[in-house]
Amino acid sequence: MRTYGKSAAFVALSVTAVATALTGAAPSQAAASANPATALSWRPCAQDGGPAGQECAELPVPLDYRDPDGPQISLAVTRVRSNRPAARRGTLIVIPGGPGSSGVQRVTQKGERLQRETEGRYDIVSLDPRGVGGSPKASCGLDPEDREIVNLRAWPGADGSITENVTRSRRTAEACARNGGAMLKSLTTANEVRDIDRFRQALGEEKLSAWGSSYGTYVGAVYAQKYPQHTDRWVLDSSGDPNPSRVAKGWLANMAVGAADRFPDFARWASDPARDAEGLRLAQRAEDVQPLVLDLAARLDREPRESTTPGVPLTGNRLRQAVQLALYEDDAFAGLAGLVRAAGDPSVKPVLPDALSGPIPDADAAVTVGVVCNDVRWQGTVSSYARAVAADRVKYPLTAGMTANITPCTFWKDAPAEQPTRITDQGPSNVLMIQGLRDPATPYSGALKMRAAFGDRARLVAVDHGGHGMYLGHGNACGDRAVTAFLNTGTRPEQDAYCAD
């Protein structure tokens, strides 16, 4: 692992979150800490493939922190206790991504490996955020068609038109306003942060360590800003730009950059002569793979192909979405190459990825849309989005304007309850960021904005690898060692560092 020179000094921009709710001020930290949760009642909940000692419980929290003694909801929480009590030094919370991912499931998947890496130094805990997994759900009552990924993600028409996107976005926003109620309104990053602090109190911990991934890095960053005194060793894995004026709107836009950064990895893989034996080589040269895929998507725009899923054809936008999903990990490259080959062969029916074969559950759609729309007002007019899409289609053909398109947030009925948090360099220097250089979802350029916001509070380990989610995810020993060493010893690189693939 080599180190870069120190970055220039960063200017502190200390901005306190200010309430904009119609009902008055946002809840203060003191209010959020009032009436802490009672002791948790743990029960065994081990699952196949997960840690043998995994336990689960329910954490009561206020539905609305502005009314801490009002209606309560119970969040699903989990823990894996240290298997070396003499070595235990604290509690590490796993903060899932999304919005919409389950912390309980994440501990089931990664808890045993994380326990081995940290050698029993931590109790490993997590929660299912509001709207997710075993926690209370929200509902927008969306029609199945509006819950398909290629519709929730607003892919423009074949000619670049956004007319259908506008209609669908307006319909979705109206359905959420009509059916979502108080539960949907409570789905915010700020409330997830408050819920985490309520969990900390219930655990009896003065401080938490953390491993936040993807959207979870933003949750973790906001927690570190609001409750710096309660942070111990703080790991942010695959970060987005925390710009408080844009938040998720900026993350969506940056996915176009991420796809452009990452696709060359797939192109090299799909043009490698080793693919010949597998029947998956798409072109003789890497530079020919992207034009081939784009041409195929354009042909599918004009003439969709019948797939093996009845009533769900392979369209140009479904192929584009399949590309975007496959860029998350190298293991998905073979499936994408097989889909491309099948789509170009009139003698076979393409097999769609599971994610594209039908609608996602209504609760999943509600939490995905709810958090990103509740956090910040999405500015823009229909005409401004149309112009942005036209420009984006030219600059980033792989995402074809989707990342600049209109969403239900443009028509959201409720103003954000409070302003997003600005991340600053005010706080302890205890953050370690790890970031792939070619991340399709949270590109390196966006992570540099998070790094700049934290200033000397953070160090960044850049990994010369593609994909999303670096720690314990892509087999980069250098990056894994850096994070593990920090969690185990508190030692970070003195300067920002680089790990070769």
Tab-separated table of C-alpha atoms in Angstrom, residues 85-494:
chain	number	residue	atom	x	y	z
A	85	PRO	CA	-14.986	-11.760	25.863
A	86	ALA	CA	-11.504	-11.027	27.203
A	87	ALA	CA	-10.579	-9.387	23.874
A	88	ARG	CA	-13.819	-7.434	23.485
A	89	ARG	CA	-13.352	-3.684	23.184
A	90	GLY	CA	-16.787	-2.487	22.126
A	91	THR	CA	-19.666	-2.723	19.645
A	92	LEU	CA	-19.483	-2.392	15.873
A	93	ILE	CA	-22.637	-1.504	13.961
A	94	VAL	CA	-23.068	-2.582	10.350
A	95	ILE	CA	-24.956	0.149	8.476
A	96	PRO	CA	-26.630	-1.260	5.345
A	97	GLY	CA	-26.977	0.449	1.975
A	98	GLY	CA	-29.943	1.075	-0.243
A	99	PRO	CA	-32.010	2.891	0.848
A	100	GLY	CA	-33.867	-0.326	1.433
A	101	SER	CA	-31.253	-2.893	2.478
A	102	SER	CA	-31.583	-5.017	5.596
A	103	GLY	CA	-29.006	-4.729	8.359
A	104	VAL	CA	-30.160	-8.011	9.886
A	105	GLN	CA	-29.555	-9.778	6.585
A	106	ARG	CA	-26.200	-8.042	6.179
A	107	VAL	CA	-25.031	-9.418	9.532
A	108	THR	CA	-26.261	-12.868	8.500
A	109	GLN	CA	-24.166	-12.600	5.338
A	110	LYS	CA	-21.030	-10.920	6.697
A	111	GLY	CA	-21.129	-11.322	10.469
A	112	GLU	CA	-19.067	-14.511	10.713
A	113	ARG	CA	-16.347	-13.166	8.405
A	114	LEU	CA	-16.321	-9.832	10.224
A	115	GLN	CA	-16.042	-11.626	13.551
A	116	ARG	CA	-13.005	-13.562	12.269
A	117	GLU	CA	-11.358	-10.434	10.874
A	118	THR	CA	-11.780	-8.513	14.122
A	119	GLU	CA	-10.817	-11.538	16.273
A	120	GLY	CA	-13.699	-11.121	18.684
A	121	ARG	CA	-12.972	-7.507	19.552
A	122	TYR	CA	-16.565	-6.436	18.966
A	123	ASP	CA	-20.138	-7.352	19.438
A	124	ILE	CA	-21.433	-6.985	15.862
A	125	VAL	CA	-24.867	-5.399	15.609
A	126	SER	CA	-27.227	-3.915	13.052
A	127	LEU	CA	-30.848	-2.965	12.516
A	128	ASP	CA	-33.414	-3.086	9.773
A	129	PRO	CA	-34.142	0.571	9.003
A	130	ARG	CA	-37.723	1.771	8.975
A	131	GLY	CA	-39.581	0.247	6.054
A	132	VAL	CA	-37.164	-2.660	5.656
A	133	GLY	CA	-37.101	-6.362	6.553
A	134	GLY	CA	-38.522	-7.054	9.994
A	135	SER	CA	-39.216	-3.395	10.769
A	136	PRO	CA	-42.568	-1.696	10.083
A	137	LYS	CA	-43.305	-1.196	6.395
A	138	ALA	CA	-44.727	1.684	4.426
A	139	SER	CA	-46.863	1.374	1.324
A	140	CYS	CA	-47.505	3.602	-1.654
A	141	GLY	CA	-50.019	1.196	-3.177
A	142	LEU	CA	-48.262	1.303	-6.541
A	143	ASP	CA	-49.439	-0.721	-9.510
A	144	PRO	CA	-47.125	-3.632	-10.401
A	145	GLU	CA	-45.952	-1.956	-13.602
A	146	ASP	CA	-44.822	1.104	-11.662
A	147	ARG	CA	-42.768	-1.131	-9.377
A	148	GLU	CA	-40.583	-2.601	-12.116
A	149	ILE	CA	-36.975	-1.466	-11.884
A	150	VAL	CA	-36.945	-0.063	-15.412
A	151	ASN	CA	-39.865	2.150	-14.408
A	152	LEU	CA	-38.806	3.075	-10.873
A	153	ARG	CA	-35.537	4.064	-12.512
A	154	ALA	CA	-36.744	6.504	-15.127
A	155	TRP	CA	-35.262	5.265	-18.386
A	156	PRO	CA	-36.312	7.635	-21.184
A	157	GLY	CA	-38.144	6.494	-24.282
A	158	ALA	CA	-36.252	5.137	-27.273
A	159	ASP	CA	-36.187	8.610	-28.822
A	160	GLY	CA	-35.146	10.277	-25.561
A	161	SER	CA	-38.664	11.420	-24.716
A	162	ILE	CA	-39.517	11.773	-21.018
A	163	THR	CA	-43.279	12.177	-21.469
A	164	GLU	CA	-44.052	8.724	-20.060
A	165	ASN	CA	-41.563	9.287	-17.218
A	166	VAL	CA	-43.345	12.500	-16.244
A	167	THR	CA	-46.732	10.778	-16.162
A	168	ARG	CA	-45.424	7.826	-14.161
A	169	SER	CA	-43.477	10.006	-11.712
A	170	ARG	CA	-46.516	12.178	-11.045
A	171	ARG	CA	-48.719	9.098	-10.565
A	172	THR	CA	-46.219	7.549	-8.144
A	173	ALA	CA	-45.902	10.716	-6.068
A	174	GLU	CA	-49.686	11.025	-5.852
A	175	ALA	CA	-50.069	7.381	-4.791
A	176	CYS	CA	-47.442	7.787	-2.061
A	177	ALA	CA	-49.150	10.935	-0.774
A	178	ARG	CA	-52.509	9.184	-0.771
A	179	ASN	CA	-51.416	5.904	0.831
A	180	GLY	CA	-48.112	6.444	2.652
A	181	GLY	CA	-49.261	8.182	5.832
A	182	ALA	CA	-47.047	8.893	8.816
A	183	MET	CA	-44.929	5.797	8.262
A	184	LEU	CA	-43.806	6.910	4.813
A	185	LYS	CA	-43.114	10.438	6.045
A	186	SER	CA	-40.845	9.011	8.754
A	187	LEU	CA	-38.522	7.359	6.218
A	188	THR	CA	-35.559	9.740	6.293
A	189	THR	CA	-31.813	9.557	6.760
A	190	ALA	CA	-32.139	11.820	9.795
A	191	ASN	CA	-34.512	9.379	11.471
A	192	GLU	CA	-32.283	6.403	10.684
A	193	VAL	CA	-29.444	8.271	12.386
A	194	ARG	CA	-31.633	8.940	15.428
A	195	ASP	CA	-32.701	5.297	15.469
A	196	ILE	CA	-29.055	4.216	15.481
A	197	ASP	CA	-28.376	6.455	18.453
A	198	ARG	CA	-31.414	5.065	20.261
A	199	PHE	CA	-29.991	1.591	19.548
A	200	ARG	CA	-26.638	2.693	21.011
A	201	GLN	CA	-28.380	3.778	24.202
A	202	ALA	CA	-30.332	0.529	24.454
A	203	LEU	CA	-27.063	-1.398	24.119
A	204	GLY	CA	-25.586	0.608	26.970
A	205	GLU	CA	-22.653	1.806	24.876
A	206	GLU	CA	-21.038	5.221	25.167
A	207	LYS	CA	-19.530	4.844	21.688
A	208	LEU	CA	-20.029	2.732	18.585
A	209	SER	CA	-17.646	1.661	15.871
A	210	ALA	CA	-19.188	1.287	12.422
A	211	TRP	CA	-18.897	-0.228	8.964
A	212	GLY	CA	-21.249	1.598	6.609
A	213	SER	CA	-21.558	0.600	2.951
A	214	SER	CA	-22.958	2.494	-0.049
A	215	TYR	CA	-25.943	4.590	1.140
A	216	GLY	CA	-24.898	3.440	4.605
A	217	THR	CA	-21.803	5.642	4.268
A	218	TYR	CA	-24.046	8.693	4.081
A	219	VAL	CA	-26.000	7.515	7.120
A	220	GLY	CA	-22.692	6.935	8.889
A	221	ALA	CA	-21.347	10.340	7.869
A	222	VAL	CA	-24.473	12.100	9.155
A	223	TYR	CA	-24.240	10.176	12.433
A	224	ALA	CA	-20.576	11.185	12.777
A	225	GLN	CA	-21.582	14.810	12.212
A	226	LYS	CA	-24.516	14.823	14.618
A	227	TYR	CA	-23.084	12.574	17.334
A	228	PRO	CA	-19.289	12.798	17.014
A	229	GLN	CA	-18.811	12.103	20.719
A	230	HIS	CA	-20.399	8.684	20.264
A	231	THR	CA	-18.142	7.505	17.408
A	232	ASP	CA	-15.161	5.215	17.906
A	233	ARG	CA	-13.611	3.621	14.758
A	234	TRP	CA	-15.681	4.661	11.758
A	235	VAL	CA	-15.393	2.884	8.375
A	236	LEU	CA	-17.164	4.241	5.290
A	237	ASP	CA	-17.081	1.839	2.333
A	238	SER	CA	-18.061	3.129	-1.143
A	239	SER	CA	-19.174	6.692	-0.459
A	240	GLY	CA	-21.258	9.160	-2.424
A	241	ASP	CA	-21.053	12.920	-2.657
A	242	PRO	CA	-22.678	14.323	0.544
A	243	ASN	CA	-23.612	17.672	-1.076
A	244	PRO	CA	-26.602	18.717	1.087
A	245	SER	CA	-28.269	20.651	-1.725
A	246	ARG	CA	-28.620	17.502	-3.864
A	247	VAL	CA	-28.121	14.359	-1.757
A	248	ALA	CA	-29.738	11.457	-3.671
A	249	LYS	CA	-30.314	13.546	-6.793
A	250	GLY	CA	-26.549	13.933	-6.998
A	251	TRP	CA	-25.978	10.223	-6.346
A	252	LEU	CA	-28.285	9.320	-9.212
A	253	ALA	CA	-26.537	11.731	-11.574
A	254	ASN	CA	-23.144	10.347	-10.591
A	255	MET	CA	-24.155	6.817	-11.590
A	256	ALA	CA	-23.628	7.856	-15.199
A	257	VAL	CA	-20.006	8.608	-14.355
A	258	GLY	CA	-19.738	5.327	-12.469
A	259	ALA	CA	-21.001	3.277	-15.423
A	260	ALA	CA	-18.529	4.996	-17.749
A	261	ASP	CA	-15.689	4.341	-15.275
A	262	ARG	CA	-16.579	0.685	-14.815
A	263	PHE	CA	-17.703	-0.585	-18.232
A	264	PRO	CA	-14.135	-0.909	-19.599
A	265	ASP	CA	-13.547	-3.682	-17.033
A	266	PHE	CA	-16.410	-5.651	-18.554
A	267	ALA	CA	-15.239	-4.829	-22.068
A	268	ARG	CA	-11.778	-6.254	-21.348
A	269	TRP	CA	-13.329	-9.359	-19.813
A	270	ALA	CA	-15.766	-9.873	-22.692
A	271	SER	CA	-13.055	-9.511	-25.348
A	272	ASP	CA	-10.536	-11.809	-23.647
A	273	PRO	CA	-9.719	-14.895	-25.770
A	274	ALA	CA	-10.359	-16.986	-22.653
A	275	ARG	CA	-14.067	-16.287	-23.204
A	276	ASP	CA	-14.016	-18.274	-26.471
A	277	ALA	CA	-14.128	-21.588	-24.634
A	278	GLU	CA	-17.111	-20.355	-22.644
A	279	GLY	CA	-18.991	-19.039	-25.666
A	280	LEU	CA	-19.079	-15.591	-24.060
A	281	ARG	CA	-16.588	-13.571	-26.077
A	282	LEU	CA	-18.457	-10.591	-27.498
A	283	ALA	CA	-15.738	-8.934	-29.588
A	284	GLN	CA	-12.118	-9.312	-30.622
A	285	ARG	CA	-11.158	-5.955	-29.113
A	286	ALA	CA	-12.251	-4.319	-25.866
A	287	GLU	CA	-13.058	-1.040	-27.621
A	288	ASP	CA	-15.673	-2.832	-29.743
A	289	VAL	CA	-17.761	-4.135	-26.834
A	290	GLN	CA	-19.536	-0.897	-25.914
A	291	PRO	CA	-20.617	-0.058	-29.496
A	292	LEU	CA	-21.908	-3.621	-29.845
A	293	VAL	CA	-23.998	-3.369	-26.658
A	294	LEU	CA	-25.320	0.099	-27.530
A	295	ASP	CA	-26.272	-1.025	-31.050
A	296	LEU	CA	-28.067	-4.070	-29.643
A	297	ALA	CA	-29.991	-1.885	-27.172
A	298	ALA	CA	-31.052	0.415	-30.012
A	299	ARG	CA	-32.304	-2.564	-32.024
A	300	LEU	CA	-34.234	-3.811	-29.002
A	301	ASP	CA	-35.791	-0.359	-28.672
A	302	ARG	CA	-37.252	-0.868	-32.130
A	303	GLU	CA	-37.983	-4.593	-31.862
A	304	PRO	CA	-38.132	-6.046	-28.327
A	305	ARG	CA	-37.336	-9.740	-28.009
A	306	GLU	CA	-39.611	-12.247	-26.331
A	307	SER	CA	-37.881	-13.569	-23.201
A	308	THR	CA	-38.371	-16.725	-21.159
A	309	THR	CA	-40.474	-14.659	-18.714
A	310	PRO	CA	-44.039	-14.544	-20.089
A	311	GLY	CA	-45.234	-11.017	-20.752
A	312	VAL	CA	-41.845	-9.416	-19.999
A	313	PRO	CA	-39.916	-8.790	-23.221
A	314	LEU	CA	-36.250	-7.859	-23.433
A	315	THR	CA	-36.350	-4.203	-24.420
A	316	GLY	CA	-33.504	-1.814	-24.985
A	317	ASN	CA	-33.992	-0.321	-21.544
A	318	ARG	CA	-34.094	-3.708	-19.852
A	319	LEU	CA	-30.770	-4.495	-21.475
A	320	ARG	CA	-29.346	-1.145	-20.353
A	321	GLN	CA	-30.564	-1.807	-16.815
A	322	ALA	CA	-29.043	-5.296	-16.916
A	323	VAL	CA	-25.719	-3.734	-17.857
A	324	GLN	CA	-25.905	-1.278	-14.973
A	325	LEU	CA	-26.691	-4.037	-12.455
A	326	ALA	CA	-23.953	-6.359	-13.738
A	327	LEU	CA	-21.264	-3.734	-13.257
A	328	TYR	CA	-21.548	-4.065	-9.457
A	329	GLU	CA	-19.392	-7.201	-9.336
A	330	ASP	CA	-17.131	-9.197	-11.634
A	331	ASP	CA	-19.070	-12.389	-10.929
A	332	ALA	CA	-22.009	-10.924	-12.857
A	333	PHE	CA	-20.043	-10.439	-16.088
A	334	ALA	CA	-20.739	-13.944	-17.408
A	335	GLY	CA	-24.479	-13.522	-16.991
A	336	LEU	CA	-24.433	-10.205	-18.809
A	337	ALA	CA	-22.347	-11.577	-21.669
A	338	GLY	CA	-24.753	-14.502	-21.967
A	339	LEU	CA	-27.706	-12.117	-22.112
A	340	VAL	CA	-26.038	-10.045	-24.821
A	341	ARG	CA	-25.255	-13.143	-26.867
A	342	ALA	CA	-28.809	-14.453	-26.514
A	343	ALA	CA	-30.337	-11.079	-27.359
A	344	GLY	CA	-28.470	-11.064	-30.646
A	345	ASP	CA	-29.416	-14.641	-31.544
A	346	PRO	CA	-32.926	-14.935	-33.029
A	347	SER	CA	-32.945	-18.700	-32.444
A	348	VAL	CA	-33.061	-18.462	-28.613
A	349	LYS	CA	-35.151	-16.674	-26.010
A	350	PRO	CA	-33.110	-14.495	-23.660
A	351	VAL	CA	-33.300	-15.281	-19.945
A	352	LEU	CA	-33.800	-12.087	-17.960
A	353	PRO	CA	-32.010	-11.502	-14.655
A	354	ASP	CA	-34.318	-12.057	-11.696
A	355	ALA	CA	-34.301	-8.344	-10.885
A	356	LEU	CA	-35.836	-7.576	-14.282
A	357	SER	CA	-38.383	-10.392	-14.398
A	358	GLY	CA	-41.150	-8.680	-12.425
A	359	PRO	CA	-42.071	-5.913	-9.990
A	360	ILE	CA	-40.386	-5.459	-6.644
A	361	PRO	CA	-42.617	-5.590	-3.536
A	362	ASP	CA	-44.633	-2.470	-2.789
A	363	ALA	CA	-42.898	-1.959	0.561
A	364	ASP	CA	-39.489	-2.045	-1.121
A	365	ALA	CA	-40.593	0.528	-3.665
A	366	ALA	CA	-41.994	2.745	-0.912
A	367	VAL	CA	-38.787	2.834	1.138
A	368	THR	CA	-36.600	3.385	-1.925
A	369	VAL	CA	-38.667	6.295	-3.154
A	370	GLY	CA	-39.588	7.585	0.305
A	371	VAL	CA	-36.118	8.176	1.713
A	372	VAL	CA	-34.666	9.879	-1.350
A	373	CYS	CA	-37.713	12.116	-1.776
A	374	ASN	CA	-38.147	12.946	1.914
A	375	ASP	CA	-34.522	13.938	2.458
A	376	VAL	CA	-34.336	16.923	0.095
A	377	ARG	CA	-36.514	18.822	-2.359
A	378	TRP	CA	-35.629	17.864	-5.948
A	379	GLN	CA	-35.544	21.086	-7.940
A	380	GLY	CA	-36.301	21.430	-11.657
A	381	THR	CA	-39.072	21.774	-14.217
A	382	VAL	CA	-40.203	19.250	-16.793
A	383	SER	CA	-38.446	21.219	-19.510
A	384	SER	CA	-35.203	21.428	-17.510
A	385	TYR	CA	-35.225	17.658	-17.005
A	386	ALA	CA	-35.848	17.131	-20.728
A	387	ARG	CA	-32.816	19.263	-21.558
A	388	ALA	CA	-30.678	17.450	-18.977
A	389	VAL	CA	-31.684	14.062	-20.359
A	390	ALA	CA	-30.847	15.098	-23.925
A	391	ALA	CA	-27.376	16.258	-22.872
A	392	ASP	CA	-26.765	13.226	-20.678
A	393	ARG	CA	-27.662	10.767	-23.447
A	394	VAL	CA	-24.887	12.202	-25.566
A	395	LYS	CA	-22.276	12.392	-22.820
A	396	TYR	CA	-23.074	9.062	-21.142
A	397	PRO	CA	-24.650	6.690	-23.689
A	398	LEU	CA	-24.522	3.656	-21.383
A	399	THR	CA	-27.105	5.183	-19.037
A	400	ALA	CA	-28.989	6.947	-21.857
A	401	GLY	CA	-30.281	9.844	-19.779
A	402	MET	CA	-31.751	7.755	-16.942
A	403	THR	CA	-29.508	9.305	-14.320
A	404	ALA	CA	-30.573	12.858	-15.250
A	405	ASN	CA	-34.266	12.109	-15.631
A	406	ILE	CA	-37.309	13.231	-13.703
A	407	THR	CA	-38.436	11.126	-10.707
A	408	PRO	CA	-41.402	11.069	-8.306
A	409	CYS	CA	-39.374	13.383	-6.046
A	410	THR	CA	-40.045	16.258	-8.453
A	411	PHE	CA	-43.767	15.958	-7.662
A	412	TRP	CA	-43.440	14.970	-3.983
A	413	LYS	CA	-46.274	16.432	-1.925
A	414	ASP	CA	-44.498	16.932	1.414
A	415	ALA	CA	-41.619	19.324	1.888
A	416	PRO	CA	-38.593	17.844	3.686
A	417	ALA	CA	-39.123	17.920	7.450
A	418	GLU	CA	-35.627	19.342	7.950
A	419	GLN	CA	-32.592	20.385	5.976
A	420	PRO	CA	-29.967	17.741	5.129
A	421	THR	CA	-26.843	17.703	7.274
A	422	ARG	CA	-23.666	19.272	5.932
A	423	ILE	CA	-20.619	17.094	6.592
A	424	THR	CA	-17.667	19.103	7.943
A	425	ASP	CA	-14.187	18.640	9.379
A	426	GLN	CA	-15.428	19.450	12.887
A	427	GLY	CA	-15.058	16.322	15.000
A	428	PRO	CA	-12.632	13.546	15.933
A	429	SER	CA	-10.171	12.235	13.343
A	430	ASN	CA	-11.457	8.668	13.392
A	431	VAL	CA	-12.901	7.997	9.917
A	432	LEU	CA	-11.402	5.555	7.412
A	433	MET	CA	-12.852	5.563	3.914
A	434	ILE	CA	-12.262	2.745	1.434
A	435	GLN	CA	-13.214	3.230	-2.191
A	436	GLY	CA	-12.874	1.397	-5.489
A	437	LEU	CA	-11.513	3.488	-8.346
A	438	ARG	CA	-14.147	2.148	-10.757
A	439	ASP	CA	-17.360	1.960	-8.752
A	440	PRO	CA	-20.518	1.939	-10.923
A	441	ALA	CA	-22.858	3.175	-8.175
A	442	THR	CA	-20.789	5.553	-6.035
A	443	PRO	CA	-17.958	6.642	-8.330
A	444	TYR	CA	-14.551	7.643	-7.049
A	445	SER	CA	-15.119	11.266	-8.052
A	446	GLY	CA	-18.107	11.445	-5.691
A	447	ALA	CA	-16.199	9.768	-2.870
A	448	LEU	CA	-13.532	12.456	-3.166
A	449	LYS	CA	-16.244	14.980	-2.285
A	450	MET	CA	-16.980	13.048	0.912
A	451	ARG	CA	-13.252	12.932	1.649
A	452	ALA	CA	-12.949	16.679	1.138
A	453	ALA	CA	-15.939	17.371	3.377
A	454	PHE	CA	-14.394	15.438	6.271
A	455	GLY	CA	-10.999	17.091	5.906
A	456	ASP	CA	-8.460	15.812	8.437
A	457	ARG	CA	-11.134	13.742	10.177
A	458	ALA	CA	-10.704	11.074	7.475
A	459	ARG	CA	-8.177	9.026	5.540
A	460	LEU	CA	-9.012	7.427	2.196
A	461	VAL	CA	-7.781	4.053	0.932
A	462	ALA	CA	-8.295	3.958	-2.852
A	463	VAL	CA	-8.443	0.449	-4.329
A	464	ASP	CA	-7.558	-0.079	-7.986
A	465	HIS	CA	-10.518	-2.351	-8.572
A	466	GLY	CA	-13.953	-2.182	-10.128
A	467	GLY	CA	-17.260	-2.929	-8.460
A	468	HIS	CA	-19.284	-1.710	-5.520
A	469	GLY	CA	-18.484	-2.347	-1.846
A	470	MET	CA	-14.778	-2.965	-1.275
A	471	TYR	CA	-14.241	-4.321	2.242
A	472	LEU	CA	-14.638	-8.104	2.384
A	473	GLY	CA	-16.272	-7.869	-1.030
A	474	HIS	CA	-13.788	-8.072	-3.905
A	475	GLY	CA	-10.811	-9.946	-2.519
A	476	ASN	CA	-8.355	-7.051	-2.462
A	477	ALA	CA	-6.012	-8.112	0.337
A	478	CYS	CA	-4.386	-4.676	0.665
A	479	GLY	CA	-7.707	-2.874	1.142
A	480	ASP	CA	-9.050	-5.537	3.486
A	481	ARG	CA	-5.889	-5.374	5.603
A	482	ALA	CA	-6.126	-1.591	5.914
A	483	VAL	CA	-9.700	-1.695	7.206
A	484	THR	CA	-9.120	-4.678	9.475
A	485	ALA	CA	-6.035	-3.057	10.996
A	486	PHE	CA	-7.988	0.101	11.719
A	487	LEU	CA	-10.843	-1.783	13.370
A	488	ASN	CA	-8.446	-3.924	15.411
A	489	THR	CA	-5.770	-1.416	16.396
A	490	GLY	CA	-7.114	2.033	15.557
A	491	THR	CA	-4.184	2.545	13.156
A	492	ARG	CA	-4.910	4.369	9.905
A	493	PRO	CA	-2.536	5.320	7.098
A	494	GLU	CA	-0.855	8.612	7.956
